[in-house]
XYZ file of C-alpha atoms in Angstrom:
245
model
C -1.481 7.130 9.548
C 2.126 5.973 9.780
C 2.974 6.866 6.168
C 3.648 10.628 5.892
C 2.625 10.549 2.207
C -0.231 8.050 1.980
C -1.756 6.965 -1.279
C -5.082 8.645 -1.970
C -8.350 6.995 -3.019
C -11.634 8.520 -4.155
C -14.605 6.195 -3.642
C -17.835 7.158 -5.377
C -20.973 5.964 -3.633
C -18.866 5.900 -0.498
C -21.846 5.921 1.857
C -23.400 2.738 0.417
C -22.919 -0.772 1.712
C -20.059 -1.750 -0.575
C -18.645 1.772 -0.798
C -18.382 2.102 2.974
C -16.720 -1.315 3.260
C -14.240 -0.336 0.541
C -13.366 2.854 2.396
C -12.806 0.999 5.654
C -10.612 -1.575 3.898
C -8.492 0.984 2.076
C -7.966 2.913 5.300
C -6.586 -0.284 6.811
C -4.032 -0.279 3.988
C -2.980 3.264 4.806
C -4.931 5.184 2.185
C -6.236 8.694 2.657
C -9.799 8.572 1.354
C -12.342 10.864 -0.241
C -15.881 9.773 0.606
C -18.171 10.672 -2.282
C -21.902 11.100 -1.758
C -24.733 12.055 -4.079
C -27.366 13.288 -1.641
C -26.716 12.172 1.930
C -23.999 14.442 3.267
C -24.733 13.403 6.850
C -23.768 9.797 6.103
C -20.620 10.941 4.343
C -19.698 13.127 7.308
C -20.274 10.192 9.650
C -18.021 7.987 7.530
C -15.311 10.654 7.501
C -15.574 11.042 11.264
C -15.235 7.273 11.730
C -12.091 7.210 9.588
C -10.559 10.101 11.494
C -11.418 8.460 14.813
C -9.223 5.541 13.716
C -6.348 7.888 12.939
C -6.979 8.009 9.193
C -7.349 10.904 6.789
C -10.641 11.503 5.007
C -12.681 14.208 3.329
C -16.281 14.236 2.021
C -16.968 15.226 -1.596
C -20.419 15.509 -3.141
C -22.028 15.596 -6.546
C -23.959 13.729 -9.218
C -21.578 11.248 -10.842
C -23.217 11.897 -14.214
C -22.552 15.656 -14.007
C -19.142 16.372 -15.509
C -18.803 19.747 -13.781
C -19.689 18.314 -10.377
C -17.198 15.474 -10.790
C -14.451 17.790 -11.999
C -15.048 19.841 -8.862
C -14.961 16.700 -6.709
C -11.619 15.633 -8.182
C -10.351 19.196 -7.700
C -11.335 19.064 -4.031
C -9.520 15.781 -3.461
C -6.382 17.035 -5.157
C -6.495 20.243 -3.132
C -6.854 18.282 0.107
C -4.336 15.489 -0.488
C -2.141 16.627 -3.381
C -3.251 14.037 -5.939
C -5.264 10.874 -6.541
C -3.890 7.345 -6.901
C -7.013 5.166 -6.912
C -10.608 5.746 -8.010
C -13.222 3.188 -6.997
C -16.517 3.735 -8.773
C -19.161 1.959 -6.661
C -21.966 4.472 -7.306
C -24.907 2.887 -9.083
C -28.621 2.177 -8.981
C -30.603 -0.994 -9.683
C -34.211 -0.914 -10.858
C -35.708 -4.308 -11.671
C -38.501 -5.152 -14.079
C -39.191 -7.493 -16.982
C -38.010 -5.855 -20.170
C -41.537 -5.955 -21.602
C -42.962 -3.812 -18.803
C -39.998 -1.643 -17.768
C -40.830 2.041 -17.347
C -38.518 3.801 -19.783
C -38.027 6.633 -17.300
C -36.476 4.039 -14.985
C -34.280 2.874 -17.848
C -33.075 6.431 -18.398
C -32.436 6.996 -14.681
C -30.425 3.819 -14.350
C -28.420 4.343 -17.474
C -27.673 7.961 -16.530
C -26.085 6.874 -13.262
C -24.605 3.525 -14.256
C -23.370 4.307 -17.769
C -22.923 8.069 -18.019
C -21.841 8.294 -14.375
C -19.205 5.613 -14.816
C -18.052 7.259 -18.047
C -17.740 10.705 -16.465
C -15.811 9.401 -13.448
C -13.620 7.196 -15.650
C -12.859 10.171 -17.862
C -11.718 12.237 -14.892
C -9.695 9.307 -13.565
C -7.981 8.839 -16.938
C -6.924 12.469 -16.905
C -5.856 12.726 -13.281
C -4.658 9.467 -11.752
C -0.991 9.450 -10.861
C 1.386 6.833 -12.219
C 1.062 3.563 -10.365
C -2.627 4.248 -9.936
C -5.768 2.208 -10.461
C -9.324 2.758 -11.647
C -11.784 0.162 -10.378
C -15.274 0.239 -11.861
C -18.233 -1.904 -10.835
C -20.163 -4.348 -12.969
C -22.306 -7.299 -11.843
C -22.238 -11.071 -12.199
C -25.784 -10.815 -13.574
C -24.222 -10.043 -16.962
C -23.464 -13.800 -17.023
C -26.341 -15.133 -14.891
C -29.255 -13.824 -16.977
C -31.667 -13.491 -14.043
C -35.163 -12.417 -15.183
C -36.049 -8.778 -14.371
C -32.366 -7.756 -14.449
C -32.249 -7.038 -18.190
C -31.910 -3.257 -18.117
C -29.553 -3.306 -15.127
C -27.348 -5.963 -16.734
C -27.329 -3.949 -19.958
C -26.065 -0.898 -18.113
C -23.309 -2.925 -16.488
C -22.400 -4.536 -19.798
C -21.658 -1.013 -20.976
C -19.479 -0.466 -17.915
C -17.477 -3.569 -18.784
C -17.009 -2.420 -22.384
C -15.708 1.032 -21.459
C -13.464 -0.437 -18.743
C -11.764 -2.841 -21.131
C -11.257 -0.168 -23.794
C -9.914 2.420 -21.334
C -7.322 -0.038 -20.019
C -5.861 -0.188 -23.524
C -6.143 3.560 -24.107
C -3.982 4.271 -21.054
C -0.997 2.393 -22.469
C 2.271 3.774 -21.097
C 0.737 5.633 -18.148
C 1.231 2.857 -15.534
C -2.468 2.967 -14.598
C -4.547 -0.195 -14.311
C -8.235 -0.253 -15.226
C -10.421 -3.136 -14.081
C -13.989 -3.840 -12.991
C -15.314 -5.907 -10.109
C -18.485 -7.890 -10.821
C -20.097 -8.932 -7.522
C -22.574 -11.754 -7.279
C -25.499 -11.737 -4.824
C -24.233 -9.571 -1.966
C -26.049 -8.681 1.232
C -26.458 -4.936 0.767
C -29.604 -2.810 1.073
C -29.502 -2.263 -2.708
C -29.632 -6.017 -3.328
C -32.000 -7.048 -0.530
C -34.638 -4.368 -1.128
C -37.915 -5.814 -2.409
C -36.910 -9.464 -2.050
C -38.813 -11.861 0.185
C -37.000 -14.258 2.493
C -37.525 -17.261 0.224
C -35.859 -15.452 -2.668
C -32.948 -14.417 -0.459
C -32.561 -17.975 0.829
C -32.514 -19.375 -2.709
C -29.916 -16.857 -3.830
C -27.769 -17.605 -0.805
C -27.536 -21.227 -1.980
C -26.603 -20.357 -5.567
C -22.859 -20.229 -4.915
C -20.941 -23.391 -3.955
C -19.998 -21.622 -0.728
C -23.740 -21.483 0.074
C -23.983 -17.942 1.352
C -24.475 -14.436 0.093
C -21.418 -12.319 -0.374
C -20.733 -9.533 2.098
C -19.535 -5.995 1.445
C -16.258 -6.995 3.095
C -15.796 -9.777 0.526
C -16.078 -7.241 -2.255
C -13.849 -4.730 -0.463
C -11.061 -7.334 -0.293
C -11.182 -7.665 -4.075
C -10.999 -3.893 -4.463
C -8.051 -3.667 -2.065
C -6.219 -6.270 -4.136
C -6.727 -4.282 -7.339
C -5.914 -0.999 -5.610
C -2.657 -2.284 -4.141
C -0.600 -5.326 -5.072
C -2.362 -6.393 -8.272
C -0.269 -4.368 -10.696
C -0.227 -7.125 -13.321
C -4.007 -7.382 -13.486
C -5.239 -4.899 -16.061
C -8.176 -4.698 -18.438
C -10.069 -7.455 -16.643
C -13.490 -8.134 -15.113
C -13.109 -9.901 -11.748
C -16.158 -11.930 -10.763
C -16.362 -11.754 -6.982
C -19.281 -14.123 -6.485
C -18.224 -17.227 -4.571
C -18.352 -19.380 -7.698
C -21.959 -18.711 -8.686
C -20.993 -18.191 -12.321
């Protein structure tokens, strides 16, 4: 780290495919990073070790994103380690697919607890704690515009994320904090690929004019833009999907 006072980012879901790519990209930009995990501390520790091996600064923080006490403690830990927080990237989420008519309502509750309540809890902490010049970056999905069958409950949860993101951007007037959401299209992550046969994956890879699936690095570039130079982008949903919608 060449900057003696680097900017600090907390990435929820930091051990996932997109979360890990975001961490690696922000480290390239000189950020100190907090790697959040829900249950797999070993993966978080491995990510932290990889950042430190590259000369970066990182710390693991755990907890259920939907638990306000756990998230308050996570933010406390980051502030204690690095002195403050400049960027929060909220990649944590789950995706359970089913036609609406047959969806298990327990799955609906699980998904909405993580995707809606979790995003709300983390956004609430970010609104209270981000330093001036900071950024909150939530995660939606391009499926809110694509209307793929079986994605109804997931898209509904992300529609809620978009609504709270747009409102919070206006509520933080005067604080010099941007609030946006990234809405990836089909992206080659374990979360997306799980349960799909090769024919389905091939069809989805042709949906965008660029004729490929997105990669976690594609999404991380969008996050880095919002976390750094994009100070005039605020209260927006950025569709990072290669032109699929």
